[in-house]
Amino acid sequence: VNKSTLPGAADSLPRAAGSTGNGPGVALLCAGGAMPLIVAEEARSRGQELFLIGIEGLASKGISAFQHEWIRLGQLGRFLDLVKGRGIGHVAVVGALARPHLMDLRLDIGAIRRLPAVIRVMGGGGDDALLRRLIDLVESREGLAIVGVQDIAPGLVIGKGALGRHAPDGRHLSEAQLGRELIAALSPFDSGQAVVIMDGRAVAIEGVEGTDAMLERVAALRASGRLRAKGRRGVLVKAPKTGQDMRIDMPVIGPETLRLAACAGLSGVAVQAGGVLVAGLAATRAAADSGKLFVQGI
Amino acid sequence: VNKSTLPGAADSLPRAAGSTGNGPGVALLCAGGAMPLIVAEEARSRGQELFLIGIEGLASKGISAFQHEWIRLGQLGRFLDLVKGRGIGHVAVVGALARPHLMDLRLDIGAIRRLPAVIRVMGGGGDDALLRRLIDLVESREGLAIVGVQDIAPGLVIGKGALGRHAPDGRHLSEAQLGRELIAALSPFDSGQAVVIMDGRAVAIEGVEGTDAMLERVAALRASGRLRAKGRRGVLVKAPKTGQDMRIDMPVIGPETLRLAACAGLSGVAVQAGGVLVAGLAATRAAADSGKLFVQGI
């Protein structure tokens, strides 16, 4: 997607202030966690017109502060009607979404009409494989364009350099590089996007449990003496998988990541510049500074 | 090491029964866990002469059923005196050994004499890097040969095919293959030797926490609904790293591995044939059968 063609984007048209009356430019499909609201607020502050569609049971009630509707998982027909009925051509997907079972979905008539495609989407493979097939379905068969968070809220993408007061030393930067190489080596297996490197080796690798649980594991391994590193050491490295579609499932760090990294006794967090989102820039920077951790885009 | 030249080996000489009086052929340096005694018993049953050296605080008191002595971590001088004083030229290292800190070691005079080499051994990198450097030190500077468990207790090495009553299906075999590819891809990072593949993706990857903790994690992810797989599914895959020195740190499975794999709802365990040890063949087979799990050497 060429950003300059994005209707309603801050650096194109129509802005909220100078709206042509064509309705919001981008539909934001909101899943779980804090990110949908953080993204919506950041996009609104840039003048981006948004229509939020919350997934029941997942999305925060806070979306009611925006133009919004609710859908249940499986209501593909209602989702498409809501978007197309408003003349919206661009959709972003934000938030945590555990892979559902096809049998748990309450498919609506629009989903049942598209059942062969839905079943193909729900096939095997990891979360990325599922989301990629969903995007293919929506883009190729429904004429909608999927855009990424970086298109509607570019201020949430971490750039190169230090985010807060602290900076990595040469050893931290080598460990960050090792972590990036490990994440790249794991990419074909559609697994995690995070690893903890300490004393030159990978001590924890993220699977389905997620980054927070992995950091709690490192804290427990140190508390029990199973990991005998002393003092502040080790780097959490987060990066998208090689070849990842950056419109979906971009890695995220936030204040809670920093809090858990401090509990795990790490020295800091290194992320791929341009490839990782921040769940609130000011709050994340404050958590890094107060935890004496660096956050470095590399 | 050419097995046929191993003094005291069951398929060479001297056996215990027909000993030439030259003393035991192999010194077994015993660290933590059950493996040292399992290996010692298996080797003795084959007529292999052994001298056990237990690391205090780590090795089981059960080593007293064999010719043995105790050392503390750091007593490199005493270790070399014990081995060389008996005319033993071959050493095997068996059992769990958390990487110690140099400052925690109570170095004896023999270790202090070799201090520059000891400090080099204790340098950075993973457990493998440390053990490889220790082997280099002992082999190149002290004239001892390091042998593997497979040399003194080959009956503990899992071969090709099914260990117990149950067998994998085609899907399990593809997941096993995926797991082996993942472990190979991780090899340069000196991390774990185990992964759980479920529904075609890596749901858990072993770091410093070890295989048992990783299996407990998978059980918790399923119990909490975070991993929504239903019924028996998923394969624990264990394999040595690509290029791993098979005389040290060979991966091990045992009855406890099978018990935890059953708790995690897995279908079975796939191991690289010839590359993984079993902590008691009969007990492991019984645990697999009673847990309705396959154990397959591939």
Coordinates of C-alpha atoms in Angstrom, one line a residue:
Chain A
V1 CA 0.0 0.0 0.0
N2 CA 1.3 3.4 -1.0
K3 CA 0.9 5.6 2.1
S4 CA 0.2 8.7 -0.1
T5 CA -2.9 7.1 -1.4
L6 CA -4.4 6.3 2.0
P7 CA -7.7 8.2 2.3
G8 CA -8.0 10.0 5.6
A9 CA -4.3 9.7 6.4
A10 CA -2.7 12.7 8.1
D11 CA -0.3 13.2 5.3
S12 CA -3.0 12.9 2.6
L13 CA -6.7 13.5 2.7
P14 CA -9.3 13.9 4.0
R15 CA -8.4 14.9 7.5
A16 CA -11.0 15.1 10.2
A17 CA -10.7 18.9 10.3
G18 CA -11.0 19.3 6.5
S19 CA -13.2 16.3 5.9
T20 CA -14.9 16.0 2.6
G21 CA -17.8 14.2 4.3
N22 CA -16.9 10.9 2.8
G23 CA -16.8 9.2 6.3
P24 CA -13.8 7.7 8.0
G25 CA -10.8 6.6 6.0
V26 CA -9.7 3.5 7.8
A27 CA -11.5 0.7 9.7
L28 CA -9.6 -0.5 12.7
L29 CA -10.4 -4.1 13.6
C30 CA -9.7 -4.2 17.4
A31 CA -8.7 -7.4 19.2
G32 CA -7.4 -7.7 22.8
G33 CA -4.9 -5.8 24.9
A34 CA -4.1 -2.1 25.1
M35 CA -2.7 -1.6 21.6
P36 CA -6.0 -0.9 19.7
L37 CA -6.8 2.2 21.9
I38 CA -3.2 3.4 21.8
V39 CA -3.2 3.2 18.1
A40 CA -6.6 4.8 17.7
E41 CA -5.6 7.7 20.0
E42 CA -2.3 8.2 18.2
A43 CA -4.0 8.1 14.8
R44 CA -6.7 10.5 16.0
S45 CA -4.1 13.0 17.3
R46 CA -2.7 13.0 13.7
G47 CA -6.1 13.8 12.3
Q48 CA -6.6 10.3 10.9
E49 CA -10.3 9.4 10.5
L50 CA -11.1 6.0 12.0
F51 CA -14.0 3.6 12.4
L52 CA -13.3 1.1 15.1
I53 CA -14.8 -2.4 15.0
G54 CA -14.3 -4.2 18.3
I55 CA -14.3 -8.0 18.6
E56 CA -16.6 -8.9 21.5
G57 CA -14.9 -10.4 24.5
L58 CA -11.5 -9.2 23.3
A59 CA -11.5 -5.5 22.6
S60 CA -11.5 -2.9 25.3
K61 CA -14.8 -1.1 26.1
G62 CA -12.8 2.1 25.7
I63 CA -13.3 1.9 21.9
S64 CA -16.7 3.5 22.6
A65 CA -14.8 6.8 22.8
F66 CA -14.6 6.5 19.0
Q67 CA -17.0 5.9 16.1
H68 CA -17.4 2.1 16.5
E69 CA -19.4 -1.1 16.2
W70 CA -19.0 -4.5 17.8
I71 CA -18.8 -7.9 16.1
R72 CA -18.3 -11.5 17.3
L73 CA -15.5 -13.7 16.0
G74 CA -17.0 -15.4 13.0
Q75 CA -19.2 -12.5 11.8
L76 CA -17.2 -12.1 8.7
G77 CA -20.4 -11.0 6.8
R78 CA -21.2 -8.3 9.3
F79 CA -17.6 -7.1 9.3
L80 CA -17.6 -6.7 5.5
D81 CA -21.0 -5.0 5.5
L82 CA -20.0 -2.5 8.2
V83 CA -16.8 -1.6 6.3
K84 CA -18.2 -1.5 2.8
G85 CA -21.4 0.1 3.9
R86 CA -19.4 3.1 5.0
G87 CA -17.4 3.3 1.8
I88 CA -14.2 2.4 3.7
G89 CA -11.6 0.7 1.6
H90 CA -8.7 0.4 4.1
V91 CA -8.6 -1.9 7.1
A92 CA -6.0 -2.3 9.9
V93 CA -5.9 -5.2 12.4
V94 CA -4.6 -4.4 15.9
G95 CA -4.4 -6.3 19.1
A96 CA -3.9 -9.7 20.6
L97 CA -5.8 -12.5 18.9
A98 CA -5.4 -16.1 20.1
R99 CA -5.9 -18.5 17.2
P100 CA -9.6 -19.6 17.4
H101 CA -10.9 -23.1 16.5
L102 CA -13.2 -23.1 13.5
M103 CA -15.8 -25.0 15.6
D104 CA -15.8 -22.2 18.2
L105 CA -16.7 -19.5 15.7
R106 CA -20.3 -18.4 15.4
L107 CA -20.3 -17.9 11.7
D108 CA -22.8 -15.5 10.3
I109 CA -24.5 -15.8 6.9
G110 CA -21.8 -13.8 5.2
A111 CA -19.2 -16.1 6.6
I112 CA -21.2 -19.2 5.6
R113 CA -21.5 -17.9 2.0
R114 CA -17.7 -17.7 2.0
L115 CA -17.3 -21.0 3.9
P116 CA -14.8 -22.7 1.5
A117 CA -12.5 -19.6 1.8
V118 CA -13.0 -19.4 5.6
I119 CA -12.0 -23.1 5.9
R120 CA -8.9 -22.5 3.9
V121 CA -8.0 -19.6 6.1
M122 CA -8.4 -21.7 9.3
G123 CA -6.1 -24.4 8.0
G124 CA -2.8 -25.4 9.6
G125 CA 0.4 -23.5 10.3
G126 CA 1.1 -20.7 12.8
D127 CA -0.7 -17.5 13.6
D128 CA 1.1 -15.7 10.7
A129 CA 0.0 -18.3 8.2
L130 CA -3.6 -17.8 9.3
L131 CA -3.4 -14.0 9.2
R132 CA -1.7 -14.1 5.8
R133 CA -4.5 -16.2 4.4
L134 CA -7.2 -13.9 6.0
I135 CA -5.5 -10.9 4.4
D136 CA -5.4 -12.7 1.0
L137 CA -9.1 -13.4 1.3
V138 CA -10.1 -9.9 2.2
E139 CA -7.8 -8.2 -0.3
S140 CA -8.2 -10.4 -3.3
R141 CA -11.9 -11.3 -3.0
E142 CA -13.4 -8.4 -1.2
G143 CA -11.5 -5.5 -2.6
L144 CA -10.3 -4.1 0.7
A145 CA -6.7 -3.0 1.3
I146 CA -5.1 -4.0 4.6
V147 CA -2.8 -1.3 6.0
G148 CA -0.4 -1.5 8.9
V149 CA -0.1 0.4 12.2
Q150 CA 2.9 2.2 10.8
D151 CA 0.6 3.7 8.1
I152 CA -1.9 5.2 10.5
A153 CA 0.2 5.8 13.6
P154 CA 3.8 6.0 12.5
G155 CA 4.7 7.7 15.8
L156 CA 4.4 4.3 17.5
V157 CA 7.2 2.7 15.4
I158 CA 10.5 2.6 17.2
G159 CA 13.3 4.2 15.1
K160 CA 17.1 3.9 15.3
G161 CA 18.9 4.9 18.5
A162 CA 18.1 5.2 22.2
L163 CA 14.5 5.7 23.3
G164 CA 15.4 6.8 26.8
R165 CA 18.3 8.0 29.0
H166 CA 20.3 4.8 29.0
A167 CA 22.4 3.4 26.1
P168 CA 23.8 0.0 25.4
D169 CA 27.6 -0.7 25.4
G170 CA 29.5 -2.7 22.9
R171 CA 28.8 -6.1 24.5
H172 CA 25.1 -5.3 24.6
L173 CA 25.2 -4.5 20.9
S174 CA 26.9 -7.8 20.1
E175 CA 24.2 -9.6 22.1
A176 CA 21.5 -7.7 20.3
Q177 CA 23.0 -8.7 17.0
L178 CA 23.2 -12.4 18.1
G179 CA 19.5 -12.1 19.1
R180 CA 18.6 -10.7 15.7
E181 CA 20.4 -13.6 14.0
L182 CA 18.6 -16.1 16.1
I183 CA 15.2 -14.6 15.4
A184 CA 16.1 -14.7 11.7
A185 CA 17.1 -18.3 11.9
L186 CA 13.8 -19.2 13.6
S187 CA 11.7 -17.3 11.1
P188 CA 10.8 -20.2 8.9
F189 CA 9.2 -21.9 11.9
D190 CA 6.5 -19.2 12.5
S191 CA 7.4 -19.1 16.2
G192 CA 8.2 -16.2 18.5
Q193 CA 9.8 -12.9 17.8
A194 CA 11.8 -12.5 21.0
V195 CA 14.8 -13.9 22.7
V196 CA 16.9 -13.2 25.8
I197 CA 20.7 -13.2 25.2
M198 CA 22.9 -13.3 28.3
D199 CA 26.6 -13.8 28.5
G200 CA 26.8 -14.5 24.8
R201 CA 24.1 -17.2 24.5
A202 CA 20.3 -17.6 24.1
V203 CA 18.9 -18.3 27.6
A204 CA 15.2 -18.1 26.7
I205 CA 13.4 -18.2 23.3
E206 CA 9.8 -17.1 22.9
G207 CA 7.2 -19.6 21.8
V208 CA 3.4 -19.4 22.2
E209 CA 3.8 -18.2 25.8
G210 CA 4.7 -14.6 24.7
T211 CA 7.4 -12.1 25.7
D212 CA 6.0 -11.4 29.2
A213 CA 5.9 -15.0 30.2
M214 CA 9.4 -15.5 28.8
L215 CA 10.7 -12.6 30.9
E216 CA 9.1 -14.1 34.0
R217 CA 10.8 -17.4 33.2
V218 CA 14.2 -15.6 33.1
A219 CA 13.5 -13.9 36.4
A220 CA 12.6 -17.3 38.0
L221 CA 15.7 -18.9 36.6
R222 CA 17.9 -16.2 38.1
A223 CA 16.0 -16.3 41.4
S224 CA 16.5 -20.0 41.7
G225 CA 20.2 -19.9 40.8
R226 CA 19.6 -22.0 37.7
L227 CA 20.9 -19.0 35.8
R228 CA 23.8 -17.7 37.8
A229 CA 24.5 -14.4 36.1
K230 CA 25.2 -11.7 38.7
G231 CA 24.2 -8.0 38.5
R232 CA 22.5 -6.4 35.5
R233 CA 23.1 -8.4 32.4
G234 CA 21.4 -9.8 29.4
V235 CA 19.4 -8.2 26.5
L236 CA 15.8 -8.8 25.4
V237 CA 15.8 -8.7 21.6
K238 CA 12.6 -8.3 19.6
A239 CA 12.3 -8.2 15.9
P240 CA 9.8 -9.2 13.2
K241 CA 10.4 -12.5 11.5
T242 CA 12.3 -12.4 8.2
G243 CA 9.8 -11.8 5.5
Q244 CA 7.0 -11.0 7.9
D245 CA 4.0 -9.1 6.6
M246 CA 4.4 -5.8 8.6
R247 CA 0.7 -5.0 8.3
I248 CA 0.0 -7.7 10.9
D249 CA 1.4 -9.0 14.1
M250 CA 4.2 -6.5 14.4
P251 CA 6.1 -7.1 17.7
V252 CA 5.3 -4.7 20.5
I253 CA 7.1 -3.5 23.6
G254 CA 5.5 -1.4 26.3
P255 CA 5.9 -0.3 30.0
E256 CA 5.0 -3.9 31.2
T257 CA 7.8 -5.3 29.0
L258 CA 10.2 -2.9 30.6
R259 CA 9.0 -3.7 34.1
L260 CA 9.4 -7.5 33.6
A261 CA 12.8 -6.9 31.9
A262 CA 13.9 -5.1 35.1
C263 CA 12.6 -7.9 37.2
A264 CA 14.6 -10.4 35.1
G265 CA 17.7 -8.3 35.9
L266 CA 18.4 -7.4 32.2
S267 CA 20.5 -4.6 31.0
G268 CA 18.1 -3.5 28.3
V269 CA 15.9 -4.1 25.3
A270 CA 17.1 -4.0 21.7
V271 CA 14.5 -3.9 18.8
Q272 CA 14.8 -3.8 15.1
A273 CA 14.4 -0.2 14.1
G274 CA 11.3 0.3 12.1
G275 CA 10.0 -3.2 12.9
V276 CA 8.7 -3.0 16.4
L277 CA 5.8 -0.9 17.9
V278 CA 5.7 0.8 21.3
A279 CA 2.6 0.6 23.4
G280 CA 2.8 4.3 24.4
L281 CA 6.0 6.2 23.8
A282 CA 6.1 8.4 26.9
A283 CA 5.1 5.6 29.3
T284 CA 7.6 3.1 27.8
R285 CA 10.4 5.7 27.9
A286 CA 9.5 6.5 31.6
A287 CA 9.5 2.7 32.5
A288 CA 12.9 2.3 30.8
D289 CA 14.4 5.3 32.6
S290 CA 13.0 4.3 36.0
G291 CA 14.1 0.7 35.5
K292 CA 17.6 1.8 34.4
L293 CA 17.2 -0.1 31.2
F294 CA 18.2 0.9 27.7
V295 CA 15.8 0.6 24.8
Q296 CA 17.7 0.7 21.6
G297 CA 16.5 0.6 18.0
I298 CA 19.2 -1.1 15.9
Chain B
V1 CA 38.3 -42.1 20.1
N2 CA 38.4 -45.5 18.5
K3 CA 36.2 -47.7 20.7
S4 CA 38.4 -50.8 20.0
T5 CA 41.3 -49.1 21.8
L6 CA 39.3 -48.3 24.9
P7 CA 41.0 -50.1 27.8
G8 CA 38.5 -51.8 30.0
A9 CA 35.7 -51.6 27.4
A10 CA 33.5 -54.6 27.2
D11 CA 34.5 -55.4 23.6
S12 CA 38.2 -54.9 24.3
L13 CA 40.3 -55.5 27.5
P14 CA 40.8 -55.8 30.3
R15 CA 37.3 -56.8 31.5
A16 CA 36.6 -57.0 35.2
A17 CA 36.6 -60.8 35.2
G18 CA 39.8 -61.1 33.3
S19 CA 41.5 -58.1 34.7
T20 CA 45.2 -57.7 34.1
G21 CA 45.4 -55.9 37.5
N22 CA 45.9 -52.6 35.8
G23 CA 42.9 -51.0 37.5
P24 CA 39.8 -49.7 36.0
G25 CA 39.8 -48.5 32.4
V26 CA 37.6 -45.4 32.5
A27 CA 37.1 -42.6 35.1
L28 CA 33.5 -41.4 35.2
L29 CA 33.2 -37.8 36.4
C30 CA 29.8 -37.8 38.0
A31 CA 27.7 -34.6 38.1
G32 CA 24.0 -34.2 39.1
G33 CA 20.9 -36.2 38.4
A34 CA 20.3 -39.9 37.8
M35 CA 22.4 -40.4 34.7
P36 CA 25.8 -41.1 36.3
L37 CA 24.5 -44.1 38.2
I38 CA 22.4 -45.3 35.3
V39 CA 25.5 -45.2 33.0
A40 CA 27.7 -46.8 35.7
E41 CA 25.3 -49.7 36.2
E42 CA 24.9 -50.2 32.4
A43 CA 28.6 -50.1 31.9
R44 CA 29.3 -52.5 34.8
S45 CA 26.7 -54.9 33.4
R46 CA 28.7 -55.0 30.2
G47 CA 31.9 -55.7 32.1
Q48 CA 33.3 -52.3 31.8
E49 CA 35.8 -51.4 34.6
L50 CA 35.0 -48.0 36.1
F51 CA 36.4 -45.6 38.6
L52 CA 33.8 -43.0 39.7
I53 CA 34.7 -39.5 40.7
G54 CA 31.7 -37.7 42.3
I55 CA 31.4 -33.9 42.4
E56 CA 30.4 -33.0 46.0
G57 CA 26.9 -31.5 46.2
L58 CA 26.0 -32.7 42.8
A59 CA 26.6 -36.5 42.4
S60 CA 24.3 -39.0 44.0
K61 CA 25.6 -40.8 47.2
G62 CA 24.8 -44.0 45.3
I63 CA 28.2 -43.8 43.6
S64 CA 29.6 -45.4 46.8
A65 CA 28.4 -48.7 45.3
F66 CA 31.3 -48.4 42.9
Q67 CA 35.0 -47.8 43.2
H68 CA 34.9 -44.0 43.8
E69 CA 36.3 -40.8 45.2
W70 CA 34.8 -37.4 45.8
I71 CA 36.1 -34.0 44.6
R72 CA 34.8 -30.4 44.9
L73 CA 34.2 -28.3 41.9
G74 CA 37.5 -26.5 41.3
Q75 CA 39.7 -29.4 42.5
L76 CA 41.2 -29.9 39.1
G77 CA 44.5 -30.9 40.6
R78 CA 43.0 -33.6 42.8
F79 CA 40.9 -34.8 39.8
L80 CA 44.0 -35.2 37.6
D81 CA 46.0 -36.9 40.4
L82 CA 43.2 -39.4 41.1
V83 CA 42.9 -40.3 37.4
K84 CA 46.6 -40.3 36.5
G85 CA 47.6 -41.9 39.8
R86 CA 45.5 -45.0 38.8
G87 CA 47.0 -45.1 35.3
I88 CA 43.6 -44.3 33.8
G89 CA 43.8 -42.7 30.4
H90 CA 40.1 -42.3 29.6
V91 CA 37.5 -40.0 31.2
A92 CA 33.8 -39.7 30.6
V93 CA 31.7 -36.8 32.0
V94 CA 28.1 -37.6 32.9
G95 CA 25.3 -35.7 34.6
A96 CA 23.8 -32.3 35.0
L97 CA 26.3 -29.5 35.6
A98 CA 25.1 -25.9 36.0
R99 CA 27.7 -23.5 34.7
P100 CA 29.7 -22.3 37.8
H101 CA 31.1 -18.9 38.4
L102 CA 34.9 -18.8 38.5
M103 CA 34.7 -16.9 41.8
D104 CA 32.6 -19.7 43.3
L105 CA 35.1 -22.4 42.6
R106 CA 37.4 -23.5 45.4
L107 CA 40.5 -23.9 43.3
D108 CA 43.1 -26.4 44.6
I109 CA 46.8 -26.0 44.0
G110 CA 46.6 -28.1 40.8
A111 CA 44.0 -25.7 39.4
I112 CA 45.9 -22.6 40.5
R113 CA 49.0 -24.0 38.7
R114 CA 46.9 -24.2 35.6
L115 CA 45.1 -20.9 36.3
P116 CA 45.6 -19.2 32.9
A117 CA 44.1 -22.3 31.2
V118 CA 41.3 -22.5 33.8
I119 CA 40.4 -18.8 33.2
R120 CA 40.3 -19.4 29.5
V121 CA 38.0 -22.4 30.0
M122 CA 35.6 -20.3 32.2
G123 CA 35.3 -17.6 29.5
G124 CA 32.0 -16.6 27.8
G125 CA 29.7 -18.6 25.6
G126 CA 27.2 -21.4 26.4
D127 CA 27.7 -24.6 28.4
D128 CA 29.0 -26.3 25.3
A129 CA 31.6 -23.7 24.7
L130 CA 32.8 -24.2 28.3
L131 CA 32.8 -28.0 28.1
R132 CA 34.6 -28.0 24.8
R133 CA 37.3 -25.8 26.2
L134 CA 37.6 -28.0 29.3
I135 CA 38.0 -31.1 27.0
D136 CA 40.6 -29.3 25.0
L137 CA 42.5 -28.5 28.2
V138 CA 42.3 -32.0 29.5
E139 CA 43.1 -33.7 26.2
S140 CA 45.8 -31.5 24.8
R141 CA 47.6 -30.6 28.0
E142 CA 47.0 -33.5 30.3
G143 CA 47.2 -36.4 27.9
L144 CA 43.8 -37.9 28.9
A145 CA 41.2 -39.0 26.3
I146 CA 37.6 -38.0 26.8
V147 CA 35.1 -40.7 25.8
G148 CA 31.3 -40.5 25.5
V149 CA 28.5 -42.4 27.2
Q150 CA 27.9 -44.2 23.9
D151 CA 31.4 -45.7 24.2
I152 CA 31.0 -47.2 27.7
A153 CA 27.2 -47.8 27.8
P154 CA 26.0 -48.0 24.1
G155 CA 22.8 -49.7 25.3
L156 CA 21.6 -46.3 26.5
V157 CA 21.7 -44.8 23.1
I158 CA 18.2 -44.7 21.4
G159 CA 18.3 -46.3 17.9
K160 CA 16.0 -46.0 14.9
G161 CA 12.3 -47.0 15.3
A162 CA 9.8 -47.3 18.1
L163 CA 11.0 -47.8 21.7
G164 CA 7.6 -48.9 23.0
R165 CA 4.2 -50.1 21.9
H166 CA 3.0 -46.9 20.2
A167 CA 4.1 -45.5 16.8
P168 CA 3.9 -42.1 15.2
D169 CA 1.7 -41.4 12.2
G170 CA 2.7 -39.4 9.1
R171 CA 1.7 -36.1 10.6
H172 CA 3.8 -36.8 13.7
L173 CA 6.7 -37.7 11.5
S174 CA 6.5 -34.4 9.6
E175 CA 6.3 -32.5 12.9
A176 CA 9.4 -34.5 14.1
Q177 CA 11.2 -33.4 10.9
L178 CA 10.2 -29.8 11.4
G179 CA 11.5 -30.0 15.0
R180 CA 14.9 -31.4 13.8
E181 CA 15.2 -28.6 11.3
L182 CA 14.5 -26.0 14.0
I183 CA 17.1 -27.5 16.4
A184 CA 19.6 -27.5 13.5
A185 CA 18.7 -23.8 12.8
L186 CA 19.3 -23.0 16.5
S187 CA 22.6 -24.9 16.7
P188 CA 24.9 -21.9 16.2
F189 CA 23.4 -20.2 19.2
D190 CA 24.4 -22.9 21.8
S191 CA 20.9 -23.0 23.2
G192 CA 18.5 -25.9 23.8
Q193 CA 18.2 -29.2 22.2
A194 CA 14.5 -29.6 22.4
V195 CA 11.3 -28.2 20.9
V196 CA 7.6 -28.9 21.0
I197 CA 5.9 -28.9 17.6
M198 CA 2.1 -28.8 17.6
D199 CA -0.3 -28.3 14.6
G200 CA 2.7 -27.6 12.3
R201 CA 4.4 -24.9 14.4
A202 CA 6.9 -24.5 17.2
V203 CA 4.9 -23.8 20.4
A204 CA 7.8 -24.0 22.8
I205 CA 11.5 -23.9 22.4
E206 CA 14.0 -24.9 25.1
G207 CA 16.4 -22.4 26.6
V208 CA 18.3 -22.7 29.9
E209 CA 15.2 -23.9 31.7
G210 CA 15.5 -27.4 30.3
T211 CA 13.1 -29.9 28.8
D212 CA 11.1 -30.7 31.9
A213 CA 10.3 -27.0 32.5
M214 CA 9.4 -26.5 28.8
L215 CA 6.9 -29.4 29.0
E216 CA 5.4 -27.9 32.1
R217 CA 5.0 -24.7 30.2
V218 CA 3.1 -26.4 27.4
A219 CA 0.9 -28.1 29.9
A220 CA 0.1 -24.8 31.5
L221 CA -0.5 -23.1 28.2
R222 CA -3.1 -25.8 27.3
A223 CA -4.7 -25.7 30.8
S224 CA -5.2 -22.0 30.5
G225 CA -6.6 -22.1 27.0
R226 CA -3.7 -20.0 25.6
L227 CA -2.9 -23.1 23.5
R228 CA -6.3 -24.3 22.3
A229 CA -5.3 -27.7 20.8
K230 CA -7.8 -30.4 21.7
G231 CA -7.0 -34.0 22.4
R232 CA -3.6 -35.7 22.1
R233 CA -1.4 -33.7 19.8
G234 CA 2.1 -32.4 19.4
V235 CA 5.5 -33.9 19.5
L236 CA 8.5 -33.3 21.7
V237 CA 11.6 -33.4 19.5
K238 CA 15.0 -33.8 21.0
A239 CA 18.3 -33.9 19.0
P240 CA 21.9 -32.9 19.6
K241 CA 22.9 -29.6 18.0
T242 CA 24.5 -29.8 14.6
G243 CA 28.2 -30.4 15.1
Q244 CA 27.8 -31.1 18.8
D245 CA 30.7 -33.0 20.5
M246 CA 28.8 -36.2 21.3
R247 CA 31.2 -37.0 24.2
I248 CA 29.5 -34.3 26.3
D249 CA 26.0 -33.1 27.0
M250 CA 24.1 -35.6 24.8
P251 CA 20.4 -35.0 25.1
V252 CA 18.6 -37.4 27.5
I253 CA 15.0 -38.5 27.9
G254 CA 13.7 -40.7 30.7
P255 CA 10.5 -41.7 32.5
E256 CA 10.0 -38.2 33.9
T257 CA 10.2 -36.7 30.3
L258 CA 7.4 -39.1 29.3
R259 CA 5.3 -38.3 32.4
L260 CA 5.5 -34.6 31.6
A261 CA 4.9 -35.1 27.9
A262 CA 1.7 -37.0 28.8
C263 CA 0.7 -34.1 31.2
A264 CA 1.3 -31.7 28.3
G265 CA -1.1 -33.8 26.2
L266 CA 1.5 -34.6 23.6
S267 CA 1.2 -37.5 21.1
G268 CA 4.8 -38.6 21.6
V269 CA 8.5 -38.0 21.6
A270 CA 10.8 -38.1 18.6
V271 CA 14.6 -38.2 19.0
Q272 CA 17.5 -38.3 16.6
A273 CA 18.5 -42.0 16.4
G274 CA 22.0 -42.4 17.8
G275 CA 22.1 -38.9 19.2
V276 CA 19.9 -39.1 22.4
L277 CA 20.4 -41.2 25.6
V278 CA 17.7 -42.9 27.6
A279 CA 17.7 -42.7 31.4
G280 CA 16.9 -46.4 31.9
L281 CA 15.5 -48.3 28.9
A282 CA 12.9 -50.4 30.6
A283 CA 11.5 -47.6 32.8
T284 CA 11.3 -45.2 29.9
R285 CA 9.6 -47.8 27.7
A286 CA 7.1 -48.5 30.5
A287 CA 6.4 -44.8 31.0
A288 CA 5.8 -44.4 27.3
D289 CA 3.4 -47.3 27.1
S290 CA 1.5 -46.4 30.2
G291 CA 1.2 -42.7 29.0
K292 CA 0.1 -43.9 25.5
L293 CA 3.0 -42.0 23.9
F294 CA 5.3 -43.0 21.1
V295 CA 9.0 -42.7 21.5
Q296 CA 10.5 -42.9 18.0
G297 CA 14.2 -42.7 16.9
I298 CA 14.3 -41.0 13.6

